[in-house]
Short mmCIF file of C-alpha atoms and ligand atoms in Angstrom, two decimals:
data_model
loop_
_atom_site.label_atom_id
_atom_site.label_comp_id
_atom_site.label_asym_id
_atom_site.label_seq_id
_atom_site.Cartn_x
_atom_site.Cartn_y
_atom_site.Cartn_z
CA UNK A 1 -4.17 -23.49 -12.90
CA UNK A 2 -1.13 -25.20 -14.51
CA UNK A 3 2.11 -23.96 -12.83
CA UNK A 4 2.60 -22.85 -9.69
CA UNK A 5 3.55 -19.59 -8.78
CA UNK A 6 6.07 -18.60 -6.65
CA UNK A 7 5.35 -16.52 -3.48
CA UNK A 8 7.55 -14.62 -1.04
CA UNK A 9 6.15 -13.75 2.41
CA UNK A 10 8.17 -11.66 4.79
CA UNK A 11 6.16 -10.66 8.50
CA UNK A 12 8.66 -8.22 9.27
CA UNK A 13 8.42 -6.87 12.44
CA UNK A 14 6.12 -5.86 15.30
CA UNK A 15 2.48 -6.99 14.61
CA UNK A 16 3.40 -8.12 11.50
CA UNK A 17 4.25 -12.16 12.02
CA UNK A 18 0.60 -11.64 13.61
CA UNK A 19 -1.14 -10.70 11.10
CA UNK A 20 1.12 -12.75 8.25
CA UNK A 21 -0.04 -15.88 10.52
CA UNK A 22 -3.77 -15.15 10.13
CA UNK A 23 -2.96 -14.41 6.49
CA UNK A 24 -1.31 -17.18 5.79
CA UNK A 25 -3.96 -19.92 6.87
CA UNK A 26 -6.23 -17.87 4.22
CA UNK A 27 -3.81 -18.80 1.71
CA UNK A 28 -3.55 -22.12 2.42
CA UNK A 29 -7.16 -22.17 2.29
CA UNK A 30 -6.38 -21.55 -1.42
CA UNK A 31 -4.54 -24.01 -1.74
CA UNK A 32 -6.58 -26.68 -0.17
CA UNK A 33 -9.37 -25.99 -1.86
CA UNK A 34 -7.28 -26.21 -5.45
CA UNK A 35 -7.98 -22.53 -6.64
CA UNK A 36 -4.53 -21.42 -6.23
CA UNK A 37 -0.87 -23.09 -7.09
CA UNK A 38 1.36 -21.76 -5.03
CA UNK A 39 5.23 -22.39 -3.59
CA UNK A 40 5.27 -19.73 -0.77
CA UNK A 41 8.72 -19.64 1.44
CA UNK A 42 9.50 -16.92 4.27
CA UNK A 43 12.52 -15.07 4.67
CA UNK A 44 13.24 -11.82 7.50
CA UNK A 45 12.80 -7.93 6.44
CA UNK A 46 13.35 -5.42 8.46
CA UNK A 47 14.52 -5.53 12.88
CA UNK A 48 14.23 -9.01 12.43
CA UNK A 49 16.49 -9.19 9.53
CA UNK A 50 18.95 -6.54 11.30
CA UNK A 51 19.04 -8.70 14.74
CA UNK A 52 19.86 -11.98 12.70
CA UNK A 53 22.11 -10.26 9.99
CA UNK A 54 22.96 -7.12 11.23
CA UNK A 55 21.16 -6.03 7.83
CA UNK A 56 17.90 -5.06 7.29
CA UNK A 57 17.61 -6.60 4.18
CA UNK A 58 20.50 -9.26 3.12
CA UNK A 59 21.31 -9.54 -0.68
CA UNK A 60 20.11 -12.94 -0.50
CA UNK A 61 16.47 -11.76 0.22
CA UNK A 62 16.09 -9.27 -2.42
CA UNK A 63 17.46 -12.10 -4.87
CA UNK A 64 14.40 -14.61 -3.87
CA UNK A 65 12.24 -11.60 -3.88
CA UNK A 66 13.28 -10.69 -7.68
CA UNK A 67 12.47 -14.54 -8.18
CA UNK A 68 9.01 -14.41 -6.86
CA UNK A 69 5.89 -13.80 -8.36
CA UNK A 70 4.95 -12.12 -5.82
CA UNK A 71 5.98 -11.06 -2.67
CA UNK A 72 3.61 -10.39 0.38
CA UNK A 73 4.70 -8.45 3.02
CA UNK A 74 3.84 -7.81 7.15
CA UNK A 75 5.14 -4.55 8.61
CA UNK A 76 8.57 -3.25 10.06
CA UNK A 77 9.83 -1.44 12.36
CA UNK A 78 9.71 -0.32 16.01
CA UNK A 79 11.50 1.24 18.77
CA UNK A 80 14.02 -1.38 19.64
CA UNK A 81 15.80 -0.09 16.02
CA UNK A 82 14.82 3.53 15.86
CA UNK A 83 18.47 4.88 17.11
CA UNK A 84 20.45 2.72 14.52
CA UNK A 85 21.90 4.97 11.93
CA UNK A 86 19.68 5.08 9.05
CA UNK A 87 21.29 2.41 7.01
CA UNK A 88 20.52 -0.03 9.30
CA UNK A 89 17.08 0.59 10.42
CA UNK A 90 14.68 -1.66 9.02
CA UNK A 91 12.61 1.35 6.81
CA UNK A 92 15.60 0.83 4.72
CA UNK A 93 15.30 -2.82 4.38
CA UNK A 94 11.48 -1.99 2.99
CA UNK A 95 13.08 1.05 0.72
CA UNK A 96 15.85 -1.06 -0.54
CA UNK A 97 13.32 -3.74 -1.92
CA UNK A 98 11.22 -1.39 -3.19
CA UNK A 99 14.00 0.06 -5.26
CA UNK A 100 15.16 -3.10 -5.65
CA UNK A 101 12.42 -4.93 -7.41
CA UNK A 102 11.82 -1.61 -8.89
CA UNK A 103 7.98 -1.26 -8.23
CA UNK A 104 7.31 2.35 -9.13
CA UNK A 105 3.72 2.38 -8.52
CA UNK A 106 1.88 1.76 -5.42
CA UNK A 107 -1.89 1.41 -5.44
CA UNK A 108 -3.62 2.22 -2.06
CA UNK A 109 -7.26 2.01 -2.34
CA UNK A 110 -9.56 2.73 0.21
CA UNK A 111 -13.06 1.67 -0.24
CA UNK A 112 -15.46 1.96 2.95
CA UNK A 113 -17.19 -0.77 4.14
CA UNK A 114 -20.63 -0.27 4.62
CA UNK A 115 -20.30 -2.02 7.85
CA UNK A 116 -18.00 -0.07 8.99
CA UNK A 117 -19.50 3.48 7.93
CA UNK A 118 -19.81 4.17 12.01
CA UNK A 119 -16.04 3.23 12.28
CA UNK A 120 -14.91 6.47 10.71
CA UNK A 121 -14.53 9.75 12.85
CA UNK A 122 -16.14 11.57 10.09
CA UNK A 123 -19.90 11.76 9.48
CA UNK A 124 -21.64 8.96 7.78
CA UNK A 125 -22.89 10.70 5.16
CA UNK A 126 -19.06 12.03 3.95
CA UNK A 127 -18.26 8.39 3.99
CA UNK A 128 -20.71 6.24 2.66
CA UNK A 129 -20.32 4.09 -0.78
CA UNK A 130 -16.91 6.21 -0.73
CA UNK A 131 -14.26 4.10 -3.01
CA UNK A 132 -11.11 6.25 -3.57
CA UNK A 133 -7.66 4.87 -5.21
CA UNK A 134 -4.64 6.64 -4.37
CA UNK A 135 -1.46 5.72 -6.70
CA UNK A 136 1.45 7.02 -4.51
CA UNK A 137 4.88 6.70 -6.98
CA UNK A 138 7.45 4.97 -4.77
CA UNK A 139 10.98 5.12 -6.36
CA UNK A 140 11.21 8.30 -6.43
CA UNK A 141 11.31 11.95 -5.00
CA UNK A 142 12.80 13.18 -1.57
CA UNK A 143 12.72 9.69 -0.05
CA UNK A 144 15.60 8.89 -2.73
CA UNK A 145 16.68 11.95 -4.41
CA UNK A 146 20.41 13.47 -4.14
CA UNK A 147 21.90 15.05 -2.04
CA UNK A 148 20.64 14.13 1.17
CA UNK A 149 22.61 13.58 4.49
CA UNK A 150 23.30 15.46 7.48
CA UNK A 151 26.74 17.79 7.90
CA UNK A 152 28.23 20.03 10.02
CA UNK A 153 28.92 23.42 8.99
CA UNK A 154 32.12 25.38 9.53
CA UNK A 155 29.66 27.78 12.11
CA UNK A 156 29.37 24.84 13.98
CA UNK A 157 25.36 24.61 12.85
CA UNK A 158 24.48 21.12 11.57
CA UNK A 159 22.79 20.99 8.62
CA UNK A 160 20.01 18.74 7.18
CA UNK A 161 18.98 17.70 3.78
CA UNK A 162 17.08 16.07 1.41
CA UNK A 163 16.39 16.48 -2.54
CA UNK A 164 13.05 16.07 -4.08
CA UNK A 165 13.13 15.65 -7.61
CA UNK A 166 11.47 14.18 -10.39
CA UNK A 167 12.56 13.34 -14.24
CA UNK A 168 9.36 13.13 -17.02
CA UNK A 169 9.68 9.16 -17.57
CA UNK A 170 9.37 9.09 -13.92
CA UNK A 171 5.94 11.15 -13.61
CA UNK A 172 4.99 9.94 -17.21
CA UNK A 173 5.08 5.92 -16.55
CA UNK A 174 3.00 6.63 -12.75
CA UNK A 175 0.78 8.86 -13.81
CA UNK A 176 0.03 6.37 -16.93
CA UNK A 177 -1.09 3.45 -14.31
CA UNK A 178 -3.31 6.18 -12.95
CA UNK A 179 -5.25 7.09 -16.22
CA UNK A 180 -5.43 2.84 -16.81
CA UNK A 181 -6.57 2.76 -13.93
CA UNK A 182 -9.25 5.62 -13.71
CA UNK A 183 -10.18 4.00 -17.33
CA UNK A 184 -11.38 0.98 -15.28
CA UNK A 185 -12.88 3.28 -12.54
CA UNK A 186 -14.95 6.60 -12.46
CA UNK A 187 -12.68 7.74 -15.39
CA UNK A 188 -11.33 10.57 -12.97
CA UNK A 189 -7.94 11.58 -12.20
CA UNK A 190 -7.10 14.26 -9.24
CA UNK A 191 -2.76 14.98 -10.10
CA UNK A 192 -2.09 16.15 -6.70
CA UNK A 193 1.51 18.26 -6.25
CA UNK A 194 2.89 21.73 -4.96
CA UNK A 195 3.39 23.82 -7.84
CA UNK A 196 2.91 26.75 -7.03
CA UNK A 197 5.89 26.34 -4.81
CA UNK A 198 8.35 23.10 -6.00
CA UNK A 199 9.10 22.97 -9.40
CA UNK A 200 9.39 19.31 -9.58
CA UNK A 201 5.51 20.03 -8.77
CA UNK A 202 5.51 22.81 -11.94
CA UNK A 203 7.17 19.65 -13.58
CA UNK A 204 4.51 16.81 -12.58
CA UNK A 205 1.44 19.02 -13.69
CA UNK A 206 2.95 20.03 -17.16
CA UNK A 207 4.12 16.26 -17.46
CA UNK A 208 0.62 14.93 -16.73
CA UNK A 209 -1.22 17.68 -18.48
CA UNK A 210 0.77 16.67 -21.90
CA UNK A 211 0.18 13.16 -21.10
CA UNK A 212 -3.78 13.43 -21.02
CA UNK A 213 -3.70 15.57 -24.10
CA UNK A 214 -1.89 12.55 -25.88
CA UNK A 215 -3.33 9.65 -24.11
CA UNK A 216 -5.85 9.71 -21.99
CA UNK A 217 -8.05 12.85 -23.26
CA UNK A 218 -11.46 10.95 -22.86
CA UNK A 219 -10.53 10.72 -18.94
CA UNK A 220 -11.30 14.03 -16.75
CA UNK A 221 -8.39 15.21 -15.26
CA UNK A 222 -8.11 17.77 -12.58
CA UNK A 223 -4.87 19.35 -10.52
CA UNK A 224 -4.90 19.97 -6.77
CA UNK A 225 -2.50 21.41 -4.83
CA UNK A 226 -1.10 18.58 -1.97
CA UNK A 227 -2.44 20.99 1.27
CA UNK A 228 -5.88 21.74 -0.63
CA UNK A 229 -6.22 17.50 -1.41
CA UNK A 230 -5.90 16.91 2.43
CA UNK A 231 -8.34 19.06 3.30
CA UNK A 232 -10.83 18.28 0.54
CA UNK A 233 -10.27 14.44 1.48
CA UNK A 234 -12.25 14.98 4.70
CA UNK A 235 -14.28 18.09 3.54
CA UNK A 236 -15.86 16.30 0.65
CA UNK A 237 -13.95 12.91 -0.12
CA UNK A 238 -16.43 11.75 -2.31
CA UNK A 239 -15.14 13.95 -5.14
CA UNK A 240 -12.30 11.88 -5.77
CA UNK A 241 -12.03 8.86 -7.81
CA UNK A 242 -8.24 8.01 -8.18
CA UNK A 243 -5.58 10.64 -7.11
CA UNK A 244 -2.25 10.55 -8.26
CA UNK A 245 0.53 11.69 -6.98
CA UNK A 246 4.29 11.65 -5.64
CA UNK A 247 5.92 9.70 -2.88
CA UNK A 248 5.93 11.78 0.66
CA UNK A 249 2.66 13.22 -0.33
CA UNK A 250 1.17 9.77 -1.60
CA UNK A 251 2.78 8.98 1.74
CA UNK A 252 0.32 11.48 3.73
CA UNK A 253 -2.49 11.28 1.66
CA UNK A 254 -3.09 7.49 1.83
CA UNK A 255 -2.49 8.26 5.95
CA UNK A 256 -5.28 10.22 5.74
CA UNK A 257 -7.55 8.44 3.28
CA UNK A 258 -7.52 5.47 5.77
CA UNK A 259 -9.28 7.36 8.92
CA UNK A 260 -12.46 8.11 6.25
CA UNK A 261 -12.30 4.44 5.90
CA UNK A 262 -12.35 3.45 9.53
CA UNK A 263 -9.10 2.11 10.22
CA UNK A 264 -5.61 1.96 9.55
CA UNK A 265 -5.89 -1.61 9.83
CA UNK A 266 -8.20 -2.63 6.66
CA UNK A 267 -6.18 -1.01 4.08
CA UNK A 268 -3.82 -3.30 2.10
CA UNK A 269 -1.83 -2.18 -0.75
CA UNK A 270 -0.40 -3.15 -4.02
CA UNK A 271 3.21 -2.04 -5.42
CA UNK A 272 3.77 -2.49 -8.88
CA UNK A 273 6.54 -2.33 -11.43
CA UNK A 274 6.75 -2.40 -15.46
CA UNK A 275 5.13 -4.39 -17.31
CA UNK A 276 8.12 -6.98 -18.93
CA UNK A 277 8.21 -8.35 -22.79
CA UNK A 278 7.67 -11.54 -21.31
CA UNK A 279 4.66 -10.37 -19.77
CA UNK A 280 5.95 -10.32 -15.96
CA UNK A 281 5.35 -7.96 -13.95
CA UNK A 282 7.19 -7.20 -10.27
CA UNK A 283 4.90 -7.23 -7.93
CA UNK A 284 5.01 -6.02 -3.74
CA UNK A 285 1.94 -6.88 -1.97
CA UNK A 286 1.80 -5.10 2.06
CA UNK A 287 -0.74 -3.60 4.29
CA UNK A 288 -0.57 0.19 4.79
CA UNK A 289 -0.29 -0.19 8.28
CA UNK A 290 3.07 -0.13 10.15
CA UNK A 291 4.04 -2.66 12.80
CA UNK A 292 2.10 -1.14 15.72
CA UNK A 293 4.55 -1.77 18.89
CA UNK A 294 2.20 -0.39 21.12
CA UNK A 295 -0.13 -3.62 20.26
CA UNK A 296 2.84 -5.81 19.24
CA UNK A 297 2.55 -9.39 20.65
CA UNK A 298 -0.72 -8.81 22.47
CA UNK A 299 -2.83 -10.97 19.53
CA UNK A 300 -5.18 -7.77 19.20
CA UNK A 301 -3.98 -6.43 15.97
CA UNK A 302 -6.55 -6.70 12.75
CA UNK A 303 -5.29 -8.73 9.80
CA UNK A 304 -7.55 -7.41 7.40
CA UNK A 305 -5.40 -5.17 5.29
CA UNK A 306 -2.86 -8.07 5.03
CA UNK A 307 -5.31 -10.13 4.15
CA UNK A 308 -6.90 -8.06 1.37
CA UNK A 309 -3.26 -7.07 0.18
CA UNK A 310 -3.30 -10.99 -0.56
CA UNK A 311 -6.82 -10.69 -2.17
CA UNK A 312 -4.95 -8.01 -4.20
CA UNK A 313 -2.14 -10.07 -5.02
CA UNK A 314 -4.76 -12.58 -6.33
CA UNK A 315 -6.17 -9.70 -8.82
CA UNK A 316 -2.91 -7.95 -9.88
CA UNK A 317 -0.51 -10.56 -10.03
CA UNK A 318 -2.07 -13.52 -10.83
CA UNK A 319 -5.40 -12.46 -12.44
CA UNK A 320 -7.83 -14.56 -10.45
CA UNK A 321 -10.31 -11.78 -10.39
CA UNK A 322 -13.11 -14.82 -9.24
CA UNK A 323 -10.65 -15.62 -6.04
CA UNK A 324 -10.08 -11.91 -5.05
CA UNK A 325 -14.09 -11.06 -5.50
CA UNK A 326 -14.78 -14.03 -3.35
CA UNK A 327 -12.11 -13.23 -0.70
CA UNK A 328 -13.57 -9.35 -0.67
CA UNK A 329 -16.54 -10.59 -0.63
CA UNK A 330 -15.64 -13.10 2.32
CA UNK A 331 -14.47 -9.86 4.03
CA UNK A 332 -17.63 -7.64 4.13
CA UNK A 333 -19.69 -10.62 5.62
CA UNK A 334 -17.51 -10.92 8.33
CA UNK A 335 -17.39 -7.16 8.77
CA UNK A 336 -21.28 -7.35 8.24
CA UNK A 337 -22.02 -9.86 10.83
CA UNK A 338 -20.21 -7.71 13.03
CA UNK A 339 -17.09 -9.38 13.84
CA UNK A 340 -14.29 -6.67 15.37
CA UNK A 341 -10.78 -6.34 16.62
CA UNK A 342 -10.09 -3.70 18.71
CA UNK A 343 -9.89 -0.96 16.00
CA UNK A 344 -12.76 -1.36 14.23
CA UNK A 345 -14.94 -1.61 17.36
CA UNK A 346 -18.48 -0.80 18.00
CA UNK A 347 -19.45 0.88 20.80
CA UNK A 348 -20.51 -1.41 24.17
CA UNK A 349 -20.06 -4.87 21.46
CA UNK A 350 -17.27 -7.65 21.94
CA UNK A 351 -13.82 -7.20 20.24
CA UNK A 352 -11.81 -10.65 18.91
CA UNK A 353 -8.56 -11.38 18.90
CA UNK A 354 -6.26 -11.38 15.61
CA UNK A 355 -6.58 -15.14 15.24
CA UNK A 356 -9.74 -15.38 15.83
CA UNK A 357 -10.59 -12.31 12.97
CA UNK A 358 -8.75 -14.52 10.57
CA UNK A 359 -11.32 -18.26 11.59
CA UNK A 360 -13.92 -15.93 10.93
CA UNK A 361 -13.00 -15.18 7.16
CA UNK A 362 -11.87 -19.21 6.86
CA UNK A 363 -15.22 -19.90 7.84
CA UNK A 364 -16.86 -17.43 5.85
CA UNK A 365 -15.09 -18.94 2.89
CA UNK A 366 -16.01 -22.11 3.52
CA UNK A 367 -19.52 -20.89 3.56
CA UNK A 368 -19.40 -18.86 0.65
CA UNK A 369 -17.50 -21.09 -1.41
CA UNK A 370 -20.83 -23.60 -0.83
C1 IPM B 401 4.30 3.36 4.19
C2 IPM B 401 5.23 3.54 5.36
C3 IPM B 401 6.67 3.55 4.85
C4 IPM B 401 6.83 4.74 3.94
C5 IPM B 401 7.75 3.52 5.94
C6 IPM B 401 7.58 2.37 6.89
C7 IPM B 401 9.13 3.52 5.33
O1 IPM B 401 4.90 4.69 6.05
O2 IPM B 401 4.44 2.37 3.46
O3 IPM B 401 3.43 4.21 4.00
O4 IPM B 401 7.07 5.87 4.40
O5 IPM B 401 6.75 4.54 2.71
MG1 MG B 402 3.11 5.62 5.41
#
């Protein structure tokens, strides 16, 4: 490696400074070792940011963010900030930078672990060797479309609302990372919307049916209707190979695609934006996981997905596909040789503690790395 890249980690809130900790002693693992150049600094997202600044994200942050190569991220929230009004809770802080570095794609994969097969609550079988990729778009939709807000009506009645909607560049440029992706996959697409009620669903599938017929014919594309994808995820998951689709139901889905993995805890994921002239490419690294506050502080929580978001940062970001196979690797071992926090567990075996989880894959790596 000849320059060093730049790195932005924020732990956020709740378990997240947990798991970041655990995360971070991988990277400098990394580092030590010489595979990686990196500069990583720390600022607050999130209730932490909010306490401090009174701002879940400061304009200061989302500057060093735009600056980074990457940026690596813990989780936020919890109930000490849910009654703020919504600008201020810290879901806004995480919405603001995704807008903000304008990452428009967000890749949620969820491969199961053979290990962890028994983990899921569905049947063995339905899960095995199952590798799905979800690519949820994340700019747009109802989380940011207009109008939206909350009024009173002259009847007294209070009124909620929010817009979904959805322009062709938008659904073109997601759905594109999709059929790349699928390309590099099992070559199969599921476009997952509502059309037969929304019509920015009547919009997605004619969008991403003209798009395969120009593009991407030599992939097999299929539609599914949003209700009909949740319920074929645990009827007969392994039909999938990378879904697309919007932002609440990318939202749902990838909610969902994590029980047939085992746990909410392993899945990391990877928010992308376009691809610049110059080559660079904005990138948001975070686990799919939220902060947790029930487990918050107690040292239980699994830093797994955070730590494969960072073997994903090592693969998207900085193409060091031998450093992410190694650290994936690294991961099954661990998972293989049985080593558990709490919500992974087998049956009657030991459990370990977050910190402990994360000396397990250092010493793995050591190991592997000979
Ligand atoms: C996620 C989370 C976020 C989302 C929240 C924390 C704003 O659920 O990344 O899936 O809804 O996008
Ligand atoms: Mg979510």
């Amino acid at each position: 490696m000849t320059d060093t890249k730049k790195i932005l980690l924020l732990p956020g809130d709740g378990i997240g400074p947990e798991v970041t900790n655990a995360t971070r002693k991988v990277m400098d693992w990394f580092q030590k070792t010489g595979r990686t150049s990196f500069e990583v600094s720390e600022d607050l997202l999130g209730g932490c940011a909010y306490d401090k600044h009174g701002t879940p994200m400061t304009p200061d942050t989302l500057k060093r963010a735009l600056a980074a190569d990457a940026v690596l991220m813990g989780s936020i929230g919890g109930p000490k900030w849910d009654n703020l009004p919504f600008k201020d809770r810290p879901e806004r802080g995480l919405l603001g930078l995704r807008k903000g570095m304008n990452v428009f794609a967000n890749l949620r994969p969820a491969p199961v672990f053979d290990a962890l097969v028994n983990s899921s609550t569905l049947k063995p079988e339905v899960v095995q060797g199952l590798d799905i990729m979800i690519v949820r778009e994340l700019m747009g939709g109802v989380y940011f479309g207009d109008p939206r807000g909350i009024e009173t009506l002259p009847n007294g009645e209070r009124r909620g609302t929010n817009t979904q909607v959805y322009t062709t560049s938008e659904i073109h440029r997601v759905a594109r990372v999709a059929f790349e992706l699928a390309r590099k996959r099992g070559n199969k697409l599921c476009s997952v919307e509502k059309a037969n009620v929304m019509e920015s669903g009547v919009l997605w599938r004619e969008e991403v049916t003209k798009l395969h017929a120009a593009e991407y014919s030599d992939v097999q594309l299929s539609h599914m209707y949003a209700d009909n994808c949740a319920m074929q995820l645990v009827r007969y998951p392994k039909q999938f190979d990378v879904i697309v689709t919007d932002n609440l139901f990318g939202d749902i889905l990838s909610d969902l695609a994590s029980m047939l993995t085992g746990s909410l805890g392993m899945l990391p994921s990877a928010s992308l934006g376009p691809v610049e002239a110059s080559g660079r490419q904005a990138a948001l690294y975070e686990p799919i996981h939220g902060s947790a506050p029930d487990i918050a502080g107690k040292g239980i929580a699994n830093p797994l997905a955070m730590i494969l978001s960072f073997a994903m940062m090592l693969r998207y970001s900085f193409n060091m596909a031998a450093n992410a196979d190694l650290l994936e690797k690294t991961v099954q071992n661990v998972l293989t040789a049985g080593v558990r926090t709490a919500d992974i567990a087998e049956k009657g075996k030991p459990t370990v503690s977050t910190d402990a989880m994360g000396d397990a894959v250092l010493k793995e790596l050591t190991k592997l790395a000979g």
